[in-house]
Amino acid sequence: MRYLVVLAALLHLSLAACASELVMPLWPEGVPGAKAIGAETVADGKTGNVSVPTLTMYGPAVDKANGAAVIICPGGGYSRLSTEREGTHYAAWLGTLGVTSFVLKYRLAQFGHPAPLQDVLRAVRLVRSQAGKLGLNPAQIGVMGSSAGAHLAASAGTLFDHPLGRTGAALDAVSARPDFMMLMYPVITMAGPAAHAGSRMALLGGAPTLDAVRLMSMEQQVSPATPPTLLVHTQADKTVPVENSILFYQALTRAGVPAEMYLFEQGGHGMGMRSGLGTASAWPRRAEEWLREQLARLPDR
């Protein structure tokens, strides 16, 4: 309990410091497959109808910068983005650990596959290409996501070399492979009873091909090159079954990829960093320990 109180105080201070964030366009040369879909919507901490993807940068707490960066992919079933609860809140927490965060505003159902994949891979390439200017370590760039955002983060960790993630831009030459992944109650599979129907519909449409379903079922795309991964899920999640995390963990284990998984009893879907969810509310402590261990293993610039 004391840990949660201290964390809440630190998050309050960090959120106050986030007022001077830097917004970076993902595609200054023009969004691939751009089309008119109307005005972007922002309400109740959620963003929708995205046509101009961006990265919003949040610096670390004063005197704590360690050179690591995390690209955060908010959830929302590929139909909206939970920008506040699963974006800026995570950025504030990561800032207390010395990490620079980038909240990704990515394209959604109005574009469908492969637009979100292109956006997340461009985000990794952009941050890595600008690491020197931003005081970051190009070998310590991770991705974090929640729900469908975690599916997108997992896509970055498995499909970082896929042709669908390239657009012919010069930045395609920069590695898009994240150095680590943190996946919160992730959507993983697009097949079978564990699939989240809403995310599948929004991303792949109502009649996807078998090839598309297989490609976007992340448990089928894991390889030995997939980066070390942390998984957090709860038994009480009735929206995205815990089997999603289990399937991914099993695939990581078979491929020999370092992985850690925390499965809690309480805490429904979209729990973010809320208190009052039993031991699940202390997941940031477990994640902090895991993250520090990963950064210690990665190269120093």
PDB file of C-alpha atoms in Angstrom:
ATOM      1  CA  MET A   1       0.000   0.000   0.000  1.00  0.00           C
ATOM      2  CA  ARG A   2       2.793   2.404   0.853  1.00  0.00           C
ATOM      3  CA  TYR A   3       4.347   1.741  -2.557  1.00  0.00           C
ATOM      4  CA  LEU A   4       1.081   2.692  -4.278  1.00  0.00           C
ATOM      5  CA  VAL A   5       0.759   5.925  -2.276  1.00  0.00           C
ATOM      6  CA  VAL A   6       4.319   6.956  -3.135  1.00  0.00           C
ATOM      7  CA  LEU A   7       3.789   6.017  -6.781  1.00  0.00           C
ATOM      8  CA  ALA A   8       0.608   8.081  -6.943  1.00  0.00           C
ATOM      9  CA  ALA A   9       2.457  11.120  -5.585  1.00  0.00           C
ATOM     10  CA  LEU A  10       5.270  10.680  -8.102  1.00  0.00           C
ATOM     11  CA  LEU A  11       2.795  10.304 -10.947  1.00  0.00           C
ATOM     12  CA  HIS A  12       1.052  13.511  -9.913  1.00  0.00           C
ATOM     13  CA  LEU A  13       4.334  15.390 -10.042  1.00  0.00           C
ATOM     14  CA  SER A  14       5.325  13.789 -13.336  1.00  0.00           C
ATOM     15  CA  LEU A  15       1.974  14.538 -14.973  1.00  0.00           C
ATOM     16  CA  ALA A  16       2.394  18.176 -13.996  1.00  0.00           C
ATOM     17  CA  ALA A  17       5.794  18.144 -15.690  1.00  0.00           C
ATOM     18  CA  CYS A  18       4.269  16.657 -18.865  1.00  0.00           C
ATOM     19  CA  ALA A  19       2.712  19.978 -19.852  1.00  0.00           C
ATOM     20  CA  SER A  20       5.728  20.822 -22.028  1.00  0.00           C
ATOM     21  CA  GLU A  21       5.575  17.698 -24.210  1.00  0.00           C
ATOM     22  CA  LEU A  22       6.936  17.680 -27.767  1.00  0.00           C
ATOM     23  CA  VAL A  23       4.671  16.451 -30.581  1.00  0.00           C
ATOM     24  CA  MET A  24       6.489  14.901 -33.545  1.00  0.00           C
ATOM     25  CA  PRO A  25       4.779  14.053 -36.867  1.00  0.00           C
ATOM     26  CA  LEU A  26       5.392  10.455 -37.925  1.00  0.00           C
ATOM     27  CA  TRP A  27       5.124  11.103 -41.630  1.00  0.00           C
ATOM     28  CA  PRO A  28       6.317  14.651 -42.444  1.00  0.00           C
ATOM     29  CA  GLU A  29       6.718  13.572 -46.068  1.00  0.00           C
ATOM     30  CA  GLY A  30       3.044  12.572 -46.223  1.00  0.00           C
ATOM     31  CA  VAL A  31       0.984   9.829 -44.575  1.00  0.00           C
ATOM     32  CA  PRO A  32       1.016   6.595 -46.628  1.00  0.00           C
ATOM     33  CA  GLY A  33      -2.378   5.970 -48.188  1.00  0.00           C
ATOM     34  CA  ALA A  34      -3.709   9.279 -46.850  1.00  0.00           C
ATOM     35  CA  LYS A  35      -7.430   9.824 -47.153  1.00  0.00           C
ATOM     36  CA  ALA A  36     -10.063  12.202 -45.858  1.00  0.00           C
ATOM     37  CA  ILE A  37     -11.923  10.678 -42.914  1.00  0.00           C
ATOM     38  CA  GLY A  38     -13.141  13.811 -41.169  1.00  0.00           C
ATOM     39  CA  ALA A  39     -11.932  15.516 -38.027  1.00  0.00           C
ATOM     40  CA  GLU A  40     -10.039  13.735 -35.288  1.00  0.00           C
ATOM     41  CA  THR A  41     -12.048  13.265 -32.091  1.00  0.00           C
ATOM     42  CA  VAL A  42     -10.822  13.818 -28.528  1.00  0.00           C
ATOM     43  CA  ALA A  43     -13.106  13.220 -25.545  1.00  0.00           C
ATOM     44  CA  ASP A  44     -12.878  11.701 -22.053  1.00  0.00           C
ATOM     45  CA  GLY A  45      -9.175  10.919 -22.437  1.00  0.00           C
ATOM     46  CA  LYS A  46      -9.746   9.020 -25.682  1.00  0.00           C
ATOM     47  CA  THR A  47      -8.737   9.830 -29.256  1.00  0.00           C
ATOM     48  CA  GLY A  48     -10.437   8.611 -32.416  1.00  0.00           C
ATOM     49  CA  ASN A  49     -10.613   9.013 -36.198  1.00  0.00           C
ATOM     50  CA  VAL A  50      -6.848   9.415 -36.502  1.00  0.00           C
ATOM     51  CA  SER A  51      -5.570  10.436 -39.929  1.00  0.00           C
ATOM     52  CA  VAL A  52      -2.314  12.187 -38.950  1.00  0.00           C
ATOM     53  CA  PRO A  53      -0.209   9.894 -36.735  1.00  0.00           C
ATOM     54  CA  THR A  54       2.148  11.505 -34.223  1.00  0.00           C
ATOM     55  CA  LEU A  55       4.539  10.762 -31.385  1.00  0.00           C
ATOM     56  CA  THR A  56       4.220  12.838 -28.226  1.00  0.00           C
ATOM     57  CA  MET A  57       7.430  12.891 -26.225  1.00  0.00           C
ATOM     58  CA  TYR A  58       7.493  13.032 -22.411  1.00  0.00           C
ATOM     59  CA  GLY A  59      10.873  13.518 -20.744  1.00  0.00           C
ATOM     60  CA  PRO A  60      12.090  11.720 -17.631  1.00  0.00           C
ATOM     61  CA  ALA A  61      12.005  13.164 -14.137  1.00  0.00           C
ATOM     62  CA  VAL A  62      14.665  15.780 -13.396  1.00  0.00           C
ATOM     63  CA  ASP A  63      18.147  14.307 -12.880  1.00  0.00           C
ATOM     64  CA  LYS A  64      16.905  10.753 -13.571  1.00  0.00           C
ATOM     65  CA  ALA A  65      17.418  10.372 -17.323  1.00  0.00           C
ATOM     66  CA  ASN A  66      19.026   7.020 -18.134  1.00  0.00           C
ATOM     67  CA  GLY A  67      18.928   7.172 -21.936  1.00  0.00           C
ATOM     68  CA  ALA A  68      16.226   4.523 -22.330  1.00  0.00           C
ATOM     69  CA  ALA A  69      13.070   5.175 -24.351  1.00  0.00           C
ATOM     70  CA  VAL A  70       9.674   3.508 -24.565  1.00  0.00           C
ATOM     71  CA  ILE A  71       7.130   3.960 -27.349  1.00  0.00           C
ATOM     72  CA  ILE A  72       3.670   3.597 -25.794  1.00  0.00           C
ATOM     73  CA  CYS A  73       0.755   2.238 -27.836  1.00  0.00           C
ATOM     74  CA  PRO A  74      -2.579   2.983 -26.100  1.00  0.00           C
ATOM     75  CA  GLY A  75      -5.344   0.411 -26.402  1.00  0.00           C
ATOM     76  CA  GLY A  76      -8.878   0.818 -27.673  1.00  0.00           C
ATOM     77  CA  GLY A  77      -9.683  -2.114 -29.930  1.00  0.00           C
ATOM     78  CA  TYR A  78      -8.212  -0.420 -33.038  1.00  0.00           C
ATOM     79  CA  SER A  79     -11.314   1.812 -33.005  1.00  0.00           C
ATOM     80  CA  ARG A  80     -10.083   4.508 -30.581  1.00  0.00           C
ATOM     81  CA  LEU A  81      -7.062   5.237 -28.363  1.00  0.00           C
ATOM     82  CA  SER A  82      -7.148   5.319 -24.565  1.00  0.00           C
ATOM     83  CA  THR A  83      -4.600   8.116 -24.722  1.00  0.00           C
ATOM     84  CA  GLU A  84      -4.808   9.195 -21.104  1.00  0.00           C
ATOM     85  CA  ARG A  85      -5.220   5.997 -19.057  1.00  0.00           C
ATOM     86  CA  GLU A  86      -2.933   3.861 -21.241  1.00  0.00           C
ATOM     87  CA  GLY A  87      -0.713   6.612 -22.586  1.00  0.00           C
ATOM     88  CA  THR A  88       0.143   9.658 -20.495  1.00  0.00           C
ATOM     89  CA  HIS A  89      -0.309   7.803 -17.203  1.00  0.00           C
ATOM     90  CA  TYR A  90       2.283   5.240 -18.278  1.00  0.00           C
ATOM     91  CA  ALA A  91       4.561   8.010 -19.527  1.00  0.00           C
ATOM     92  CA  ALA A  92       4.429   9.715 -16.127  1.00  0.00           C
ATOM     93  CA  TRP A  93       5.307   6.471 -14.355  1.00  0.00           C
ATOM     94  CA  LEU A  94       8.156   5.676 -16.739  1.00  0.00           C
ATOM     95  CA  GLY A  95       9.468   9.210 -16.227  1.00  0.00           C
ATOM     96  CA  THR A  96       9.962   8.462 -12.520  1.00  0.00           C
ATOM     97  CA  LEU A  97      12.238   5.592 -13.632  1.00  0.00           C
ATOM     98  CA  GLY A  98      14.372   7.842 -15.844  1.00  0.00           C
ATOM     99  CA  VAL A  99      12.798   6.678 -19.102  1.00  0.00           C
ATOM    100  CA  THR A 100      11.817   9.012 -21.946  1.00  0.00           C
ATOM    101  CA  SER A 101       8.391   8.098 -23.335  1.00  0.00           C
ATOM    102  CA  PHE A 102       6.719   8.598 -26.693  1.00  0.00           C
ATOM    103  CA  VAL A 103       2.950   8.127 -26.825  1.00  0.00           C
ATOM    104  CA  LEU A 104       1.979   6.910 -30.278  1.00  0.00           C
ATOM    105  CA  LYS A 105      -1.155   8.188 -31.968  1.00  0.00           C
ATOM    106  CA  TYR A 106      -1.668   5.591 -34.696  1.00  0.00           C
ATOM    107  CA  ARG A 107      -4.203   5.043 -37.449  1.00  0.00           C
ATOM    108  CA  LEU A 108      -7.237   2.907 -36.664  1.00  0.00           C
ATOM    109  CA  ALA A 109     -10.162   1.077 -38.274  1.00  0.00           C
ATOM    110  CA  GLN A 110     -10.721   3.826 -40.843  1.00  0.00           C
ATOM    111  CA  PHE A 111      -7.450   2.665 -42.430  1.00  0.00           C
ATOM    112  CA  GLY A 112      -7.085  -0.899 -41.146  1.00  0.00           C
ATOM    113  CA  HIS A 113      -4.169  -3.242 -41.730  1.00  0.00           C
ATOM    114  CA  PRO A 114      -1.300  -2.536 -42.440  1.00  0.00           C
ATOM    115  CA  ALA A 115      -1.525   1.161 -41.459  1.00  0.00           C
ATOM    116  CA  PRO A 116      -1.058   0.617 -37.680  1.00  0.00           C
ATOM    117  CA  LEU A 117       1.927  -1.658 -38.345  1.00  0.00           C
ATOM    118  CA  GLN A 118       3.486   0.992 -40.580  1.00  0.00           C
ATOM    119  CA  ASP A 119       2.926   3.605 -37.869  1.00  0.00           C
ATOM    120  CA  VAL A 120       4.523   1.661 -35.016  1.00  0.00           C
ATOM    121  CA  LEU A 121       7.534   0.603 -37.099  1.00  0.00           C
ATOM    122  CA  ARG A 122       8.012   4.179 -38.328  1.00  0.00           C
ATOM    123  CA  ALA A 123       7.859   5.290 -34.663  1.00  0.00           C
ATOM    124  CA  VAL A 124      10.688   2.937 -33.679  1.00  0.00           C
ATOM    125  CA  ARG A 125      12.756   4.001 -36.683  1.00  0.00           C
ATOM    126  CA  LEU A 126      12.145   7.685 -36.010  1.00  0.00           C
ATOM    127  CA  VAL A 127      13.115   7.534 -32.328  1.00  0.00           C
ATOM    128  CA  ARG A 128      16.189   5.457 -33.114  1.00  0.00           C
ATOM    129  CA  SER A 129      17.275   7.817 -35.888  1.00  0.00           C
ATOM    130  CA  GLN A 130      16.909  10.820 -33.558  1.00  0.00           C
ATOM    131  CA  ALA A 131      18.443   9.136 -30.492  1.00  0.00           C
ATOM    132  CA  GLY A 132      21.637  11.200 -30.568  1.00  0.00           C
ATOM    133  CA  LYS A 133      19.777  14.506 -30.727  1.00  0.00           C
ATOM    134  CA  LEU A 134      17.394  13.461 -27.957  1.00  0.00           C
ATOM    135  CA  GLY A 135      20.061  12.113 -25.613  1.00  0.00           C
ATOM    136  CA  LEU A 136      18.828   8.535 -25.953  1.00  0.00           C
ATOM    137  CA  ASN A 137      20.534   5.183 -26.296  1.00  0.00           C
ATOM    138  CA  PRO A 138      19.602   3.719 -29.718  1.00  0.00           C
ATOM    139  CA  ALA A 139      20.121   0.221 -28.254  1.00  0.00           C
ATOM    140  CA  GLN A 140      17.580   0.769 -25.447  1.00  0.00           C
ATOM    141  CA  ILE A 141      14.347   1.557 -27.266  1.00  0.00           C
ATOM    142  CA  GLY A 142      11.347  -0.501 -26.212  1.00  0.00           C
ATOM    143  CA  VAL A 143       7.635  -0.659 -26.901  1.00  0.00           C
ATOM    144  CA  MET A 144       4.754  -0.851 -24.436  1.00  0.00           C
ATOM    145  CA  GLY A 145       1.092  -1.375 -25.168  1.00  0.00           C
ATOM    146  CA  SER A 146      -2.253  -2.255 -23.649  1.00  0.00           C
ATOM    147  CA  SER A 147      -4.974  -4.460 -25.138  1.00  0.00           C
ATOM    148  CA  ALA A 148      -5.043  -3.787 -28.907  1.00  0.00           C
ATOM    149  CA  GLY A 149      -2.130  -1.400 -28.339  1.00  0.00           C
ATOM    150  CA  ALA A 150      -0.204  -4.365 -26.956  1.00  0.00           C
ATOM    151  CA  HIS A 151      -1.098  -6.292 -30.116  1.00  0.00           C
ATOM    152  CA  LEU A 152       0.450  -3.442 -32.077  1.00  0.00           C
ATOM    153  CA  ALA A 153       3.519  -3.423 -29.812  1.00  0.00           C
ATOM    154  CA  ALA A 154       3.845  -7.185 -30.263  1.00  0.00           C
ATOM    155  CA  SER A 155       3.560  -6.648 -34.026  1.00  0.00           C
ATOM    156  CA  ALA A 156       6.601  -4.371 -33.810  1.00  0.00           C
ATOM    157  CA  GLY A 157       8.508  -7.062 -31.936  1.00  0.00           C
ATOM    158  CA  THR A 158       7.699  -9.826 -34.415  1.00  0.00           C
ATOM    159  CA  LEU A 159       7.129  -8.140 -37.794  1.00  0.00           C
ATOM    160  CA  PHE A 160       9.845  -5.473 -37.609  1.00  0.00           C
ATOM    161  CA  ASP A 161      11.366  -6.657 -40.905  1.00  0.00           C
ATOM    162  CA  HIS A 162       8.123  -7.363 -42.748  1.00  0.00           C
ATOM    163  CA  PRO A 163       7.724  -5.700 -46.168  1.00  0.00           C
ATOM    164  CA  LEU A 164       4.280  -4.368 -45.186  1.00  0.00           C
ATOM    165  CA  GLY A 165       5.994  -2.188 -42.593  1.00  0.00           C
ATOM    166  CA  ARG A 166       8.053  -0.351 -45.211  1.00  0.00           C
ATOM    167  CA  THR A 167       6.921   2.522 -47.420  1.00  0.00           C
ATOM    168  CA  GLY A 168      10.023   3.217 -49.505  1.00  0.00           C
ATOM    169  CA  ALA A 169      11.138   6.120 -47.301  1.00  0.00           C
ATOM    170  CA  ALA A 170      14.799   6.635 -46.416  1.00  0.00           C
ATOM    171  CA  LEU A 171      14.022   5.793 -42.790  1.00  0.00           C
ATOM    172  CA  ASP A 172      13.226   2.229 -43.858  1.00  0.00           C
ATOM    173  CA  ALA A 173      16.978   1.633 -43.639  1.00  0.00           C
ATOM    174  CA  VAL A 174      16.891   2.169 -39.853  1.00  0.00           C
ATOM    175  CA  SER A 175      16.186  -0.903 -37.723  1.00  0.00           C
ATOM    176  CA  ALA A 176      12.575  -1.071 -36.493  1.00  0.00           C
ATOM    177  CA  ARG A 177      13.228  -3.887 -34.010  1.00  0.00           C
ATOM    178  CA  PRO A 178      12.395  -2.858 -30.431  1.00  0.00           C
ATOM    179  CA  ASP A 179      14.945  -3.840 -27.789  1.00  0.00           C
ATOM    180  CA  PHE A 180      12.253  -4.963 -25.314  1.00  0.00           C
ATOM    181  CA  MET A 181       8.466  -5.195 -25.012  1.00  0.00           C
ATOM    182  CA  MET A 182       6.024  -4.585 -22.162  1.00  0.00           C
ATOM    183  CA  LEU A 183       2.565  -5.964 -22.963  1.00  0.00           C
ATOM    184  CA  MET A 184      -0.425  -5.185 -20.760  1.00  0.00           C
ATOM    185  CA  TYR A 185      -3.471  -7.507 -21.065  1.00  0.00           C
ATOM    186  CA  PRO A 186      -2.600  -7.926 -24.742  1.00  0.00           C
ATOM    187  CA  VAL A 187      -4.698  -8.919 -27.688  1.00  0.00           C
ATOM    188  CA  ILE A 188      -2.451 -11.547 -29.288  1.00  0.00           C
ATOM    189  CA  THR A 189      -4.341 -14.030 -31.432  1.00  0.00           C
ATOM    190  CA  MET A 190      -6.772 -13.323 -34.245  1.00  0.00           C
ATOM    191  CA  ALA A 191      -7.962 -16.942 -34.428  1.00  0.00           C
ATOM    192  CA  GLY A 192     -10.002 -19.224 -32.211  1.00  0.00           C
ATOM    193  CA  PRO A 193     -12.062 -18.622 -29.072  1.00  0.00           C
ATOM    194  CA  ALA A 194      -9.426 -16.426 -27.392  1.00  0.00           C
ATOM    195  CA  ALA A 195      -9.510 -13.845 -30.206  1.00  0.00           C
ATOM    196  CA  HIS A 196     -10.944 -10.405 -29.434  1.00  0.00           C
ATOM    197  CA  ALA A 197     -13.609 -10.053 -32.118  1.00  0.00           C
ATOM    198  CA  GLY A 198     -13.733  -6.249 -31.989  1.00  0.00           C
ATOM    199  CA  SER A 199     -10.015  -5.792 -32.559  1.00  0.00           C
ATOM    200  CA  ARG A 200     -10.028  -8.351 -35.343  1.00  0.00           C
ATOM    201  CA  MET A 201     -12.955  -6.655 -37.104  1.00  0.00           C
ATOM    202  CA  ALA A 202     -11.436  -3.171 -36.778  1.00  0.00           C
ATOM    203  CA  LEU A 203      -8.008  -4.247 -37.998  1.00  0.00           C
ATOM    204  CA  LEU A 204      -8.792  -6.900 -40.621  1.00  0.00           C
ATOM    205  CA  GLY A 205     -12.435  -6.335 -41.570  1.00  0.00           C
ATOM    206  CA  GLY A 206     -15.346  -8.732 -41.543  1.00  0.00           C
ATOM    207  CA  ALA A 207     -13.946 -11.356 -43.926  1.00  0.00           C
ATOM    208  CA  PRO A 208     -10.147 -11.511 -43.530  1.00  0.00           C
ATOM    209  CA  THR A 209      -8.121 -14.047 -45.458  1.00  0.00           C
ATOM    210  CA  LEU A 210      -6.537 -16.956 -43.625  1.00  0.00           C
ATOM    211  CA  ASP A 211      -3.133 -15.491 -44.458  1.00  0.00           C
ATOM    212  CA  ALA A 212      -4.060 -12.160 -42.857  1.00  0.00           C
ATOM    213  CA  VAL A 213      -5.388 -13.874 -39.732  1.00  0.00           C
ATOM    214  CA  ARG A 214      -2.216 -15.919 -39.419  1.00  0.00           C
ATOM    215  CA  LEU A 215       0.073 -12.938 -40.031  1.00  0.00           C
ATOM    216  CA  MET A 216      -1.634 -10.854 -37.355  1.00  0.00           C
ATOM    217  CA  SER A 217      -1.835 -13.676 -34.805  1.00  0.00           C
ATOM    218  CA  MET A 218       1.275 -12.708 -32.919  1.00  0.00           C
ATOM    219  CA  GLU A 219       1.825 -16.100 -31.296  1.00  0.00           C
ATOM    220  CA  GLN A 220       2.442 -17.426 -34.814  1.00  0.00           C
ATOM    221  CA  GLN A 221       5.032 -14.748 -35.652  1.00  0.00           C
ATOM    222  CA  VAL A 222       7.450 -15.171 -32.730  1.00  0.00           C
ATOM    223  CA  SER A 223      11.045 -16.006 -33.668  1.00  0.00           C
ATOM    224  CA  PRO A 224      14.380 -16.126 -31.817  1.00  0.00           C
ATOM    225  CA  ALA A 225      14.830 -12.480 -32.919  1.00  0.00           C
ATOM    226  CA  THR A 226      11.753 -11.337 -30.965  1.00  0.00           C
ATOM    227  CA  PRO A 227      12.944  -9.063 -28.109  1.00  0.00           C
ATOM    228  CA  PRO A 228      12.670  -9.883 -24.381  1.00  0.00           C
ATOM    229  CA  THR A 229       9.081  -9.491 -23.250  1.00  0.00           C
ATOM    230  CA  LEU A 230       7.093  -8.751 -20.104  1.00  0.00           C
ATOM    231  CA  LEU A 231       3.444  -9.829 -20.020  1.00  0.00           C
ATOM    232  CA  VAL A 232       0.844  -8.652 -17.483  1.00  0.00           C
ATOM    233  CA  HIS A 233      -2.713 -10.026 -17.491  1.00  0.00           C
ATOM    234  CA  THR A 234      -5.507 -10.924 -15.068  1.00  0.00           C
ATOM    235  CA  GLN A 235      -7.775 -13.908 -14.588  1.00  0.00           C
ATOM    236  CA  ALA A 236     -10.689 -11.490 -14.199  1.00  0.00           C
ATOM    237  CA  ASP A 237     -10.278 -10.060 -17.708  1.00  0.00           C
ATOM    238  CA  LYS A 238     -13.548 -10.909 -19.455  1.00  0.00           C
ATOM    239  CA  THR A 239     -12.843  -8.838 -22.571  1.00  0.00           C
ATOM    240  CA  VAL A 240      -9.473 -10.190 -23.737  1.00  0.00           C
ATOM    241  CA  PRO A 241      -9.015 -13.689 -22.274  1.00  0.00           C
ATOM    242  CA  VAL A 242      -5.834 -14.367 -20.350  1.00  0.00           C
ATOM    243  CA  GLU A 243      -5.124 -17.149 -22.864  1.00  0.00           C
ATOM    244  CA  ASN A 244      -3.764 -14.440 -25.170  1.00  0.00           C
ATOM    245  CA  SER A 245      -0.807 -13.791 -22.869  1.00  0.00           C
ATOM    246  CA  ILE A 246      -0.344 -17.503 -22.231  1.00  0.00           C
ATOM    247  CA  LEU A 247      -0.215 -18.272 -25.961  1.00  0.00           C
ATOM    248  CA  PHE A 248       2.407 -15.585 -26.504  1.00  0.00           C
ATOM    249  CA  TYR A 249       4.475 -16.676 -23.507  1.00  0.00           C
ATOM    250  CA  GLN A 250       4.474 -20.264 -24.757  1.00  0.00           C
ATOM    251  CA  ALA A 251       5.605 -19.128 -28.210  1.00  0.00           C
ATOM    252  CA  LEU A 252       8.381 -16.999 -26.684  1.00  0.00           C
ATOM    253  CA  THR A 253       9.537 -19.944 -24.585  1.00  0.00           C
ATOM    254  CA  ARG A 254       9.639 -22.275 -27.579  1.00  0.00           C
ATOM    255  CA  ALA A 255      11.720 -19.700 -29.484  1.00  0.00           C
ATOM    256  CA  GLY A 256      14.149 -19.243 -26.596  1.00  0.00           C
ATOM    257  CA  VAL A 257      13.180 -15.575 -26.075  1.00  0.00           C
ATOM    258  CA  PRO A 258      13.624 -14.278 -22.488  1.00  0.00           C
ATOM    259  CA  ALA A 259      10.160 -13.633 -21.087  1.00  0.00           C
ATOM    260  CA  GLU A 260       8.426 -12.972 -17.797  1.00  0.00           C
ATOM    261  CA  MET A 261       4.686 -13.183 -17.209  1.00  0.00           C
ATOM    262  CA  TYR A 262       2.570 -11.988 -14.289  1.00  0.00           C
ATOM    263  CA  LEU A 263      -0.984 -13.308 -14.105  1.00  0.00           C
ATOM    264  CA  PHE A 264      -3.108 -11.765 -11.361  1.00  0.00           C
ATOM    265  CA  GLU A 265      -6.480 -12.805  -9.993  1.00  0.00           C
ATOM    266  CA  GLN A 266      -8.171  -9.400  -9.801  1.00  0.00           C
ATOM    267  CA  GLY A 267      -8.319  -6.502 -12.231  1.00  0.00           C
ATOM    268  CA  GLY A 268     -10.604  -6.390 -15.221  1.00  0.00           C
ATOM    269  CA  HIS A 269      -9.705  -5.331 -18.734  1.00  0.00           C
ATOM    270  CA  GLY A 270      -8.301  -1.838 -19.142  1.00  0.00           C
ATOM    271  CA  MET A 271      -7.140  -1.600 -15.537  1.00  0.00           C
ATOM    272  CA  GLY A 272      -4.247   0.715 -16.410  1.00  0.00           C
ATOM    273  CA  MET A 273      -2.630   1.920 -13.192  1.00  0.00           C
ATOM    274  CA  ARG A 274      -5.739   1.930 -10.995  1.00  0.00           C
ATOM    275  CA  SER A 275      -5.551   1.115  -7.301  1.00  0.00           C
ATOM    276  CA  GLY A 276      -7.921  -1.158  -5.381  1.00  0.00           C
ATOM    277  CA  LEU A 277      -7.414  -4.216  -7.584  1.00  0.00           C
ATOM    278  CA  GLY A 278      -5.640  -6.396  -5.061  1.00  0.00           C
ATOM    279  CA  THR A 279      -2.146  -7.537  -5.958  1.00  0.00           C
ATOM    280  CA  ALA A 280      -2.742  -6.541  -9.592  1.00  0.00           C
ATOM    281  CA  SER A 281      -2.454  -2.869  -8.631  1.00  0.00           C
ATOM    282  CA  ALA A 282       1.192  -3.481  -7.721  1.00  0.00           C
ATOM    283  CA  TRP A 283       2.136  -4.555 -11.246  1.00  0.00           C
ATOM    284  CA  PRO A 284       4.258  -1.387 -11.743  1.00  0.00           C
ATOM    285  CA  ARG A 285       6.657  -2.635  -9.058  1.00  0.00           C
ATOM    286  CA  ARG A 286       7.145  -5.947 -10.866  1.00  0.00           C
ATOM    287  CA  ALA A 287       7.505  -4.126 -14.180  1.00  0.00           C
ATOM    288  CA  GLU A 288      10.076  -1.720 -12.733  1.00  0.00           C
ATOM    289  CA  GLU A 289      12.195  -4.627 -11.497  1.00  0.00           C
ATOM    290  CA  TRP A 290      11.968  -6.343 -14.867  1.00  0.00           C
ATOM    291  CA  LEU A 291      12.763  -3.165 -16.803  1.00  0.00           C
ATOM    292  CA  ARG A 292      15.834  -2.351 -14.721  1.00  0.00           C
ATOM    293  CA  GLU A 293      17.115  -5.883 -15.315  1.00  0.00           C
ATOM    294  CA  GLN A 294      16.601  -5.573 -19.086  1.00  0.00           C
ATOM    295  CA  LEU A 295      18.323  -2.194 -19.322  1.00  0.00           C
ATOM    296  CA  ALA A 296      21.289  -3.539 -17.379  1.00  0.00           C
ATOM    297  CA  ARG A 297      21.686  -6.259 -20.012  1.00  0.00           C
ATOM    298  CA  LEU A 298      21.465  -3.985 -23.060  1.00  0.00           C
ATOM    299  CA  PRO A 299      24.483  -2.167 -24.539  1.00  0.00           C
ATOM    300  CA  ASP A 300      25.546   1.248 -23.205  1.00  0.00           C
ATOM    301  CA  ARG A 301      25.174   3.378 -26.335  1.00  0.00           C
TER     302      ARG A 301
END
